[in-house]
Short mmCIF file of C-alpha atoms in Angstrom, two decimals:
data_model
loop_
_atom_site.label_atom_id
_atom_site.label_comp_id
_atom_site.label_asym_id
_atom_site.label_seq_id
_atom_site.Cartn_x
_atom_site.Cartn_y
_atom_site.Cartn_z
CA MET A 1 -0.10 -0.29 -0.20
CA ARG A 2 2.35 2.47 1.08
CA ARG A 3 4.68 2.33 -1.99
CA ALA A 4 1.53 2.64 -4.04
CA VAL A 5 1.33 6.30 -2.22
CA ASN A 6 5.37 6.71 -2.99
CA ASP A 7 4.58 6.06 -6.67
CA LEU A 8 2.10 8.88 -6.70
CA LEU A 9 3.63 11.03 -9.15
CA GLY A 10 4.84 8.43 -11.55
CA ALA A 11 8.64 7.87 -12.94
CA TYR A 12 10.03 11.63 -12.51
CA ASP A 13 11.29 12.86 -15.87
CA LYS A 14 14.55 14.81 -14.50
CA LEU A 15 16.88 14.58 -10.96
CA ILE A 16 18.61 17.79 -9.62
CA MET A 17 21.18 17.37 -7.31
CA ASP A 18 21.09 19.52 -4.69
CA PRO A 19 23.32 20.27 -1.81
CA VAL A 20 21.44 20.37 1.16
CA HIS A 21 18.65 17.46 0.25
CA GLY A 22 20.32 15.61 -2.40
CA GLY A 23 18.30 14.19 -5.91
CA ILE A 24 15.28 16.16 -6.08
CA PRO A 25 12.64 14.67 -9.08
CA LEU A 26 10.66 16.59 -10.84
CA TYR A 27 7.88 16.01 -13.10
CA ARG A 28 7.45 17.40 -16.80
CA HIS A 29 5.05 19.71 -15.88
CA GLU A 30 7.43 21.36 -13.57
CA ILE A 31 10.77 20.98 -15.95
CA GLN A 32 8.52 23.49 -17.65
CA VAL A 33 7.45 25.59 -14.80
CA ILE A 34 11.28 25.86 -13.79
CA ASP A 35 12.52 26.56 -17.92
CA HIS A 36 10.20 29.43 -17.94
CA PRO A 37 11.86 32.65 -18.08
CA LEU A 38 10.04 34.70 -15.08
CA PHE A 39 12.12 31.65 -13.24
CA GLN A 40 15.23 31.31 -14.68
CA ARG A 41 15.45 34.61 -13.09
CA LEU A 42 16.03 33.35 -9.51
CA ARG A 43 19.22 31.73 -10.64
CA ASN A 44 20.34 35.80 -10.73
CA ILE A 45 19.12 36.95 -7.65
CA CYS A 46 21.17 35.99 -4.43
CA GLN A 47 18.66 34.72 -1.55
CA ASN A 48 20.07 36.60 0.64
CA ASP A 49 20.81 39.54 -0.36
CA ILE A 50 24.18 40.20 0.17
CA LEU A 51 25.11 38.05 3.26
CA SER A 52 28.12 36.41 1.18
CA LEU A 53 30.05 39.45 2.21
CA VAL A 54 29.99 38.58 5.91
CA PHE A 55 29.34 34.77 5.47
CA PRO A 56 31.50 33.95 1.80
CA GLY A 57 29.85 30.79 1.24
CA ALA A 58 26.13 32.56 1.79
CA THR A 59 26.19 32.86 -2.32
CA HIS A 60 22.68 30.92 -3.02
CA SER A 61 19.89 31.49 -4.99
CA ARG A 62 16.35 31.53 -5.05
CA PHE A 63 16.47 29.72 -7.94
CA LEU A 64 17.64 26.17 -5.74
CA HIS A 65 15.99 27.27 -2.17
CA SER A 66 12.36 27.70 -4.33
CA ILE A 67 13.58 23.83 -6.21
CA GLY A 68 13.89 22.53 -2.12
CA VAL A 69 11.07 23.92 -0.87
CA MET A 70 9.17 21.95 -2.87
CA HIS A 71 10.75 18.69 -1.91
CA VAL A 72 10.23 19.99 1.98
CA GLY A 73 6.56 20.06 1.30
CA THR A 74 6.54 17.20 -1.01
CA ARG A 75 7.96 14.78 1.88
CA MET A 76 5.80 17.04 4.54
CA PHE A 77 3.03 15.88 2.87
CA ARG A 78 3.86 12.74 1.55
CA ALA A 79 4.60 11.46 5.36
CA MET A 80 1.74 12.23 6.68
CA ILE A 81 0.08 10.40 4.74
CA ASP A 82 2.71 7.66 5.49
CA ALA A 83 1.43 7.32 8.54
CA TYR A 84 -1.33 7.23 8.56
CA LEU A 85 -1.65 4.89 6.23
CA ARG A 86 0.22 2.79 8.81
CA GLU A 87 -1.14 4.29 12.44
CA ARG A 88 -4.33 2.68 10.68
CA GLN A 89 -2.88 -0.18 10.55
CA LEU A 90 -3.64 -1.09 6.85
CA SER A 91 -2.34 -4.34 5.16
CA GLU A 92 -0.17 -3.84 2.16
CA GLN A 93 -3.52 -6.29 0.29
CA THR A 94 -5.46 -2.65 1.51
CA ASP A 95 -5.97 -0.78 -1.31
CA LEU A 96 -7.09 2.82 -1.86
CA SER A 97 -9.93 3.31 -4.56
CA LEU A 98 -9.50 4.85 -7.20
CA SER A 99 -10.95 8.58 -5.96
CA GLN A 100 -8.63 8.01 -2.84
CA LEU A 101 -5.58 7.87 -5.41
CA ASP A 102 -6.80 10.76 -7.01
CA ALA A 103 -7.07 13.05 -4.30
CA ILE A 104 -4.03 12.41 -2.71
CA ASP A 105 -2.10 12.70 -6.14
CA TYR A 106 -3.82 16.06 -7.17
CA LEU A 107 -3.67 17.85 -3.45
CA ALA A 108 0.51 16.33 -3.41
CA LYS A 109 0.71 18.37 -7.36
CA VAL A 110 -0.96 21.34 -6.10
CA ILE A 111 1.24 21.65 -2.87
CA ARG A 112 4.49 20.78 -5.76
CA LEU A 113 3.57 23.43 -7.55
CA GLY A 114 2.88 26.74 -5.23
CA CYS A 115 5.82 26.23 -3.50
CA LEU A 116 7.71 25.69 -5.88
CA LEU A 117 6.54 29.45 -7.21
CA HIS A 118 6.27 30.39 -3.81
CA ASP A 119 9.07 33.58 -4.55
CA SER A 120 8.91 33.97 -8.33
CA GLY A 121 7.61 37.82 -8.25
CA HIS A 122 11.17 38.06 -5.37
CA SER A 123 13.44 41.33 -7.66
CA SER A 124 16.37 42.10 -7.50
CA PHE A 125 18.60 41.70 -3.82
CA SER A 126 15.09 39.69 -2.43
CA HIS A 127 14.05 41.46 0.58
CA GLN A 128 16.32 44.49 0.79
CA PHE A 129 14.73 45.36 -2.97
CA THR A 130 11.40 45.88 -1.26
CA GLN A 131 12.59 48.40 1.62
CA ALA A 132 14.80 50.39 0.38
CA ARG A 133 13.06 54.18 0.65
CA ARG A 134 12.91 54.82 -3.47
CA ILE A 135 11.64 51.15 -4.25
CA ARG A 136 9.08 50.87 -1.82
CA ASP A 137 7.31 54.70 -3.82
CA LEU A 138 7.43 52.87 -6.41
CA MET A 139 5.49 49.89 -5.57
CA SER A 140 3.24 51.97 -3.86
CA ARG A 141 2.10 53.81 -6.95
CA PRO A 142 -0.98 54.82 -7.15
CA GLY A 143 -2.47 52.57 -10.43
CA ARG A 144 1.02 50.32 -10.20
CA PHE A 145 -1.60 47.17 -9.70
CA ALA A 146 -4.18 47.72 -12.78
CA ASP A 147 -0.65 48.11 -14.22
CA LEU A 148 0.58 44.76 -13.31
CA TRP A 149 -2.64 43.11 -14.30
CA ALA A 150 -3.94 45.01 -17.84
CA GLY A 151 -5.68 42.47 -19.43
CA VAL A 152 -5.58 40.09 -16.33
CA ASP A 153 -9.11 39.26 -14.22
CA TYR A 154 -7.13 39.48 -11.41
CA SER A 155 -9.66 38.96 -9.33
CA LEU A 156 -9.52 35.31 -9.64
CA TYR A 157 -7.47 35.13 -7.02
CA HIS A 158 -8.11 38.93 -4.83
CA ARG A 159 -11.30 40.38 -3.70
CA GLU A 160 -9.43 43.20 -4.03
CA GLU A 161 -6.38 46.39 -5.38
CA PRO A 162 -4.12 46.27 -2.27
CA GLU A 163 -3.22 49.96 -0.96
CA GLU A 164 0.68 48.72 -1.10
CA LEU A 165 2.39 45.71 -3.85
CA GLU A 166 4.65 43.65 -1.77
CA HIS A 167 6.85 41.02 -3.51
CA GLU A 168 3.50 37.39 -3.19
CA HIS A 169 1.35 40.30 -4.85
CA TYR A 170 4.29 39.53 -8.08
CA SER A 171 4.39 35.73 -6.78
CA VAL A 172 1.11 35.75 -7.90
CA ARG A 173 1.03 38.15 -11.25
CA VAL A 174 4.23 35.24 -12.54
CA ALA A 175 2.23 32.23 -10.98
CA HIS A 176 -0.44 33.60 -13.72
CA GLU A 177 1.94 34.41 -16.13
CA VAL A 178 3.83 31.11 -15.69
CA LEU A 179 1.60 28.27 -15.90
CA SER A 180 -0.86 29.89 -17.88
CA GLN A 181 2.22 29.13 -20.51
CA VAL A 182 2.89 25.74 -19.51
CA ASP A 183 1.75 22.61 -20.13
CA LEU A 184 -1.32 22.23 -16.73
CA ASP A 185 -4.07 20.37 -18.29
CA GLY A 186 -1.67 17.42 -19.56
CA ALA A 187 -0.89 17.41 -15.22
CA GLY A 188 -4.25 17.46 -14.61
CA LEU A 189 -4.19 20.63 -13.06
CA PHE A 190 -5.57 23.76 -13.03
CA SER A 191 -3.73 26.82 -11.84
CA GLN A 192 -6.48 28.47 -9.54
CA ASP A 193 -5.82 25.61 -7.38
CA VAL A 194 -2.14 26.17 -7.00
CA ILE A 195 -1.94 30.24 -6.41
CA GLY A 196 -4.42 29.68 -4.17
CA ILE A 197 -2.56 28.19 -1.76
CA MET A 198 -0.32 30.74 -1.97
CA GLU A 199 -0.74 34.03 -0.08
CA THR A 200 -2.75 36.95 -0.75
CA THR A 201 -4.66 34.86 -2.64
CA ASP A 202 -8.36 33.89 -1.33
CA VAL A 203 -9.15 31.80 -4.65
CA LEU A 204 -11.89 29.84 -5.69
CA PRO A 205 -11.01 26.77 -6.15
CA SER A 206 -11.73 24.33 -9.42
CA ALA A 207 -14.23 21.56 -9.86
CA THR A 208 -12.05 19.02 -9.72
CA PHE A 209 -10.51 20.45 -6.56
CA GLN A 210 -13.27 20.94 -4.76
CA ARG A 211 -14.34 17.02 -5.53
CA HIS A 212 -10.48 15.93 -4.35
CA ALA A 213 -11.10 17.59 -1.43
CA HIS A 214 -14.00 16.25 -0.60
CA THR A 215 -12.29 13.16 -1.18
CA PHE A 216 -9.45 13.12 0.98
CA TRP A 217 -11.68 14.25 3.95
CA GLN A 218 -13.48 11.60 3.58
CA PHE A 219 -10.19 9.59 3.88
CA ILE A 220 -8.46 11.53 6.34
CA ALA A 221 -11.87 11.93 9.14
CA GLY A 222 -13.08 8.21 8.08
CA GLU A 223 -16.35 7.90 10.14
CA ASP A 224 -15.94 11.23 11.58
CA ALA A 225 -16.04 12.32 8.22
CA LYS A 226 -20.54 12.98 8.22
CA SER A 227 -20.73 14.15 12.30
CA GLY A 228 -19.57 17.48 13.60
CA ALA A 229 -21.14 21.15 12.60
CA LEU A 230 -18.68 21.13 9.47
CA ILE A 231 -21.32 21.88 6.19
CA ASN A 232 -20.15 20.54 2.13
CA SER A 233 -18.78 24.68 1.51
CA ASP A 234 -16.48 24.38 4.09
CA ILE A 235 -14.21 21.47 3.45
CA PRO A 236 -12.45 23.00 -0.02
CA ARG A 237 -11.59 25.91 1.89
CA MET A 238 -10.54 23.54 5.25
CA VAL A 239 -8.21 21.39 3.10
CA MET A 240 -7.29 24.54 0.65
CA ASP A 241 -6.08 26.02 4.28
CA LEU A 242 -3.78 22.70 5.37
CA LEU A 243 -2.33 22.99 2.06
CA LYS A 244 -1.47 26.57 2.83
CA SER A 245 -0.33 25.61 5.60
CA ILE A 246 2.24 23.60 4.45
CA VAL A 247 3.72 26.20 1.93
CA SER A 248 3.95 28.95 4.76
CA GLY A 249 2.93 29.14 8.42
CA GLU A 250 4.85 28.02 11.62
CA ILE A 251 6.00 24.58 10.62
CA ASP A 252 6.35 25.03 6.57
CA ALA A 253 8.24 24.16 4.09
CA ASP A 254 9.43 27.98 3.20
CA ARG A 255 11.14 27.62 6.79
CA ALA A 256 12.21 24.80 6.99
CA ASP A 257 14.63 24.98 3.44
CA TYR A 258 15.47 28.71 4.76
CA MET A 259 17.12 27.72 6.91
CA LEU A 260 19.20 24.26 6.18
CA ARG A 261 19.69 26.03 3.26
CA ASP A 262 21.08 29.41 5.05
CA GLY A 263 22.50 26.80 7.25
CA PHE A 264 25.11 25.12 4.98
CA HIS A 265 26.18 27.80 2.93
CA SER A 266 27.52 30.29 5.52
CA SER A 267 28.47 27.65 7.25
CA VAL A 268 27.50 28.04 10.36
CA THR A 269 25.04 25.16 12.94
CA ILE A 270 23.36 27.16 14.65
CA GLY A 271 20.46 26.58 12.23
CA GLY A 272 20.54 22.86 12.30
CA PHE A 273 17.78 21.09 13.27
CA ASN A 274 16.76 17.11 12.16
CA LEU A 275 14.30 17.60 9.82
CA ASP A 276 13.65 14.28 9.11
CA HIS A 277 12.45 14.01 12.80
CA LEU A 278 10.34 15.97 12.07
CA VAL A 279 8.52 15.36 8.86
CA SER A 280 8.12 11.58 10.70
CA ASN A 281 6.44 13.17 13.26
CA LEU A 282 3.98 15.00 11.21
CA ARG A 283 0.26 14.12 11.72
CA PHE A 284 -2.68 15.05 9.89
CA GLY A 285 -4.89 16.79 13.01
CA TRP A 286 -8.28 17.00 12.20
CA ASP A 287 -11.28 18.09 14.38
CA VAL A 288 -15.19 17.42 13.32
CA SER A 289 -16.58 19.68 16.78
CA GLU A 290 -15.05 22.79 15.75
CA PRO A 291 -14.65 21.90 12.93
CA TRP A 292 -10.63 21.88 11.94
CA LEU A 293 -8.34 20.39 9.50
CA GLY A 294 -4.20 20.45 9.87
CA LEU A 295 -0.78 19.92 11.19
CA ALA A 296 -0.54 17.80 13.81
CA ILE A 297 2.47 16.60 15.27
CA THR A 298 3.10 13.63 18.35
CA GLN A 299 4.81 14.34 21.95
CA LYS A 300 8.08 12.11 19.97
CA GLY A 301 8.81 14.75 17.36
CA LEU A 302 7.88 17.55 20.10
CA GLY A 303 11.63 17.91 20.69
CA ALA A 304 12.23 18.36 16.79
CA LEU A 305 10.16 20.79 16.80
CA GLU A 306 11.59 23.21 19.45
CA ASP A 307 14.45 22.60 17.58
CA PHE A 308 13.31 24.39 14.84
CA VAL A 309 11.94 27.23 16.27
CA TYR A 310 15.05 27.77 18.60
CA SER A 311 16.94 27.10 15.49
CA ARG A 312 15.44 30.02 13.79
CA HIS A 313 15.66 32.10 16.77
CA GLN A 314 19.05 31.71 16.95
CA MET A 315 19.29 32.16 12.67
CA TYR A 316 17.67 36.13 13.51
CA ARG A 317 20.40 36.59 16.20
CA LYS A 318 23.93 35.61 15.01
CA VAL A 319 23.30 35.37 11.70
CA TYR A 320 20.48 37.66 10.30
CA ALA A 321 20.65 40.33 12.59
CA HIS A 322 24.92 40.24 11.77
CA LYS A 323 26.29 43.60 13.12
CA THR A 324 28.51 44.00 9.88
CA ALA A 325 25.38 42.48 7.45
CA LEU A 326 22.97 44.44 8.89
CA GLY A 327 25.07 47.32 8.44
CA PHE A 328 25.48 45.89 5.02
CA ASP A 329 22.13 45.99 3.82
CA TRP A 330 21.13 49.27 5.09
CA LEU A 331 24.44 50.24 2.87
CA LEU A 332 22.47 48.43 0.22
CA ARG A 333 19.20 50.22 0.22
CA GLU A 334 21.23 53.36 0.03
CA ALA A 335 23.53 52.13 -3.17
CA ILE A 336 19.96 51.23 -4.41
CA ASN A 337 18.34 54.90 -3.83
CA GLU A 338 21.24 56.24 -4.95
CA VAL A 339 21.00 54.08 -8.39
CA LEU A 340 17.44 54.87 -8.95
CA GLU A 341 18.45 58.64 -9.01
CA ASP A 342 19.59 58.16 -12.56
CA PRO A 343 16.20 58.71 -14.56
CA ASP A 344 16.60 55.97 -17.36
CA ASN A 345 17.24 53.43 -14.36
CA PHE A 346 14.43 54.63 -12.46
CA HIS A 347 12.68 54.88 -15.93
CA TRP A 348 13.57 51.32 -16.20
CA VAL A 349 13.11 49.92 -12.93
CA ASP A 350 9.39 51.38 -13.21
CA THR A 351 8.69 49.73 -16.63
CA CYS A 352 9.94 45.92 -15.01
CA LEU A 353 7.63 46.34 -11.83
CA SER A 354 4.67 46.82 -14.08
CA ASP A 355 5.41 44.59 -17.34
CA MET A 356 5.86 41.32 -16.36
CA ARG A 357 7.37 41.89 -20.87
CA TYR A 358 10.35 43.13 -19.09
CA PHE A 359 9.94 41.82 -15.49
CA ALA A 360 12.77 38.90 -16.22
CA GLU A 361 15.37 41.75 -16.46
CA LEU A 362 15.14 42.43 -12.62
CA THR A 363 17.48 40.95 -11.23
CA ASP A 364 20.48 41.62 -9.09
CA ASN A 365 22.95 42.08 -11.84
CA PHE A 366 21.61 44.81 -13.07
CA PHE A 367 21.54 46.72 -10.08
CA TRP A 368 25.56 45.35 -9.83
CA GLU A 369 26.31 46.75 -13.31
CA ALA A 370 24.44 49.67 -12.30
CA PHE A 371 27.25 50.14 -8.66
CA ARG A 372 29.71 50.04 -10.43
CA LYS A 373 29.11 52.36 -13.28
CA VAL A 374 28.12 54.61 -9.68
CA ALA A 375 31.33 53.80 -8.02
CA ARG A 376 33.54 54.77 -11.16
CA GLY A 377 32.16 58.57 -11.09
CA ASN A 378 32.23 58.33 -7.14
CA PRO A 379 34.36 57.44 -5.35
CA ARG A 380 32.44 58.72 -1.08
CA SER A 381 29.34 57.29 -2.63
CA PHE A 382 27.05 54.29 -1.34
CA SER A 383 27.37 52.33 -4.49
CA PHE A 384 31.34 52.81 -4.31
CA CYS A 385 31.12 50.84 -0.36
CA ILE A 386 28.95 47.91 -2.00
CA VAL A 387 30.98 47.12 -5.20
CA ASN A 388 35.11 47.68 -2.24
CA ARG A 389 33.30 46.12 -0.01
CA ILE A 390 33.92 49.11 2.85
CA LYS A 391 31.52 48.28 5.65
CA LEU A 392 30.42 50.57 8.39
CA ASP A 393 32.47 51.15 11.26
CA HIS A 394 30.01 50.18 14.31
CA LEU A 395 29.56 51.50 17.22
CA ASP A 396 27.18 50.07 19.43
CA THR A 397 25.13 47.60 20.29
CA ARG A 398 21.55 47.58 22.22
CA GLU A 399 18.47 45.36 22.54
CA ASP A 400 15.29 45.54 22.87
CA LEU A 401 15.16 50.04 22.71
CA ALA A 402 11.78 51.49 20.81
CA GLY A 403 11.92 54.23 18.90
CA PRO A 404 12.26 57.42 21.33
CA GLN A 405 15.30 55.16 23.40
CA ILE A 406 17.35 54.35 20.06
CA GLU A 407 17.41 58.16 18.91
CA ARG A 408 18.18 59.40 22.77
CA HIS A 409 21.33 57.13 22.49
CA SER A 410 22.30 57.54 18.88
CA ARG A 411 22.49 61.23 20.31
CA TRP A 412 24.49 60.53 23.79
CA LEU A 413 27.09 58.26 21.00
CA ALA A 414 26.75 61.40 18.92
CA SER A 415 28.25 63.53 21.27
CA LYS A 416 30.69 61.21 22.77
CA LEU A 417 32.18 60.71 19.62
CA GLY A 418 32.28 64.22 18.62
CA LEU A 419 30.56 63.47 15.39
CA ALA A 420 27.09 65.11 14.09
CA PRO A 421 23.76 63.71 15.25
CA THR A 422 23.27 61.96 11.21
CA ASP A 423 26.18 61.03 11.45
CA VAL A 424 25.35 58.16 13.25
CA VAL A 425 23.16 55.44 11.60
CA THR A 426 21.04 52.85 12.73
CA CYS A 427 19.98 49.11 11.97
CA SER A 428 17.00 47.19 14.10
CA MET A 429 16.23 43.94 12.95
CA ARG A 430 13.16 42.18 15.06
CA ALA A 431 12.76 38.85 15.68
CA ARG A 432 9.45 38.09 15.24
CA PHE A 433 8.61 35.28 18.06
CA SER A 434 5.80 37.28 19.71
CA ASN A 435 2.53 36.01 17.97
CA ILE A 436 5.02 32.36 18.03
CA GLN A 437 2.78 31.23 20.79
CA ASP A 438 -1.18 31.71 19.63
CA ASN A 439 0.40 30.70 15.58
CA PHE A 440 1.44 27.72 17.36
CA ASN A 441 -1.55 27.26 18.76
CA GLY A 442 -3.30 26.46 15.16
CA ILE A 443 -0.90 22.82 15.46
CA LYS A 444 -2.05 20.93 17.32
CA VAL A 445 -0.38 17.29 19.39
CA LEU A 446 -1.38 14.04 19.04
CA SER A 447 -1.75 11.55 21.83
CA ARG A 448 -3.12 8.62 21.32
CA ASP A 449 -3.90 6.04 23.38
CA PRO A 450 -2.27 2.72 22.35
CA ILE A 451 -4.80 0.57 25.59
CA ASN A 452 -8.56 2.01 23.23
CA ARG A 453 -6.68 3.06 20.14
CA THR A 454 -9.17 6.42 20.39
CA ARG A 455 -7.35 9.73 19.62
CA SER A 456 -6.70 13.00 21.34
CA LEU A 457 -5.52 16.67 20.52
CA LYS A 458 -4.10 19.04 22.51
CA LYS A 459 -2.99 23.05 22.11
CA ILE A 460 0.62 22.53 21.74
CA THR A 461 1.65 24.91 24.33
CA ASP A 462 -0.88 23.31 26.69
CA VAL A 463 1.44 20.59 26.02
CA SER A 464 4.75 22.29 26.21
CA ALA A 465 6.04 25.06 28.19
CA PHE A 466 9.01 26.17 26.01
CA PHE A 467 7.24 28.04 22.87
CA SER A 468 5.63 30.19 25.64
CA LYS A 469 9.22 31.87 26.51
CA PHE A 470 9.58 33.57 22.99
CA GLY A 471 8.94 37.11 22.16
CA ASP A 472 9.70 39.78 19.85
CA GLY A 473 14.03 40.64 19.96
CA THR A 474 14.39 43.88 18.29
CA ILE A 475 18.87 44.48 17.91
CA THR A 476 19.65 47.97 17.16
CA HIS A 477 23.23 47.63 15.71
CA PHE A 478 24.60 51.80 15.24
CA TYR A 479 27.38 52.68 13.22
CA ALA A 480 29.28 55.72 11.65
CA ARG A 481 28.18 57.12 8.42
CA PRO A 482 30.66 56.49 5.59
CA PHE A 483 33.00 58.60 5.79
CA SER A 484 32.01 60.81 8.44
CA GLN A 485 35.07 61.75 10.79
CA LEU A 486 35.27 59.62 13.41
#
C-alpha cells in the first residue's frame, strides 16, 4: 500500500542534485515551469541579498531555494499520508480506492507547484529591494497594481486591489503568467488551485479541487467525516488552508528549507535541526466539532519542533542580524536609492515593476552593473562601498530599545564621539516571535491511547512550556555613516 502511495507522482523526468537535500525529482510540467524565463531569473537573485560579504559561502540563489521548498513540501505531505496509513494499520494488500489515490495525487501536485512558485516574485536582492525608500515609493504608486494586471482578471486571485504591493503579490502575478504558458492540462491541474495556496490570495477552487477535497476529507476523518457541524461548502476551504500551511505556516516548507540552506552555505551550525525527525512526526489533525483540519505533531516529535523554533530564533540573532550584515544591508538600500537617482535607471525599474514582459530583467546583475558605474564616477558613494566591501564602522549594539530610546542613544553616541547627529546610522532587526504561542496553538499535539486506540488533540502550549518563552526581540546596531570624521 505505502509503495503505491510513494509511486503516486509516477516516474520522474529529471533529477536535480541539491547540496542540501541530495537528489530532487522533477516532473514534466514542473520542468516547464522551471525553464520559463520568469523562473530562470531566480538564478540571478541571491537568497540572502549580500550576506556573502559577511559569510562568503552564502551565494546561493532563490532558484535552488524554491526547488528545495518544493522538495520539503512534498516530503511533509507524503510523510503524513504514509504515517496515516501506517497508524491505521492498513495491510500491504489493502487498496485505496481510485478516487482516494486521485485526490492524494492531485493535492500533492498542487503543493509541489505552490511551493515551487512561492518566491517567484522576489526582485533584486530579495527582501532588501522592497525596503529601499525609492523602491517602496515605486511599488506604492497609484495604479501600479492595475498596470501589473493589465488585460488580466486579477479578481480570480484577489478580492480587492492592495494599497501597497509586496513581493508576494508579484509571486502571484508571476505564477499566473508562468502557469498560463505550461501544459497544466497534461498534468490534470488548474492554475487557480496552485495560486490559491500562495500568500495574499483568496481563490474559489476548481470543481476538480472541490471534488478531491471532499474525497480527501472522508479519507482522513473516516467515520467522523459526516458528523459535527461541518457543511459541505466548508470542506474545500479547510483542505486548501491545510495546503497553505505547508507552503507558508509556522511549520512550513519555506522556513525548513531556508534555515537548513542558509546555515549550510553560511557554514554555521546554529540553524541546524533534524528535518527527518521533524517530518516523520508530522500528522494530519482534524476535529469535526470545530471543525478543524491542520497540522499536528506527535509528542515524540516535540523535541524536533522545539529545535526547529530555537534554530530559527538563533539564525535571526546570529546570522541575519549580524552587526556587519545589517550594516551592509543599510549600505545596499542606500546604494539602490542612489542608482535610482539616474532617470534612465528609474524609468527602467519602473517599467519592469509594471510589465511582465520585462520583469525577468530585474535581477541582482542589473544593480551590480549600476553600482559599478556609480562607483567609477564617485569614490565617496554608497555604491563604491558596496562594490569595494567598505563596511560601516560599528559603534555599539543594544537590544529591545523602543524608537525614542534608539534616538536618544544615537544622539548620546554622536556627542561622545564628536559626530554630527546625522552621522550616526541605526539598523534594527525585529525577530518576530511574540505571536509564536498563538500561532503554534493552531498546530495540535496528537496523543494516542494504545489500549483504547483513541486519539486526542491538545494545544501545543498545553503540552510544552517551551513555546511560551519567546517574545519579540529587537537588535539595534549603531554605526558611523561612511566618510564621516571619527
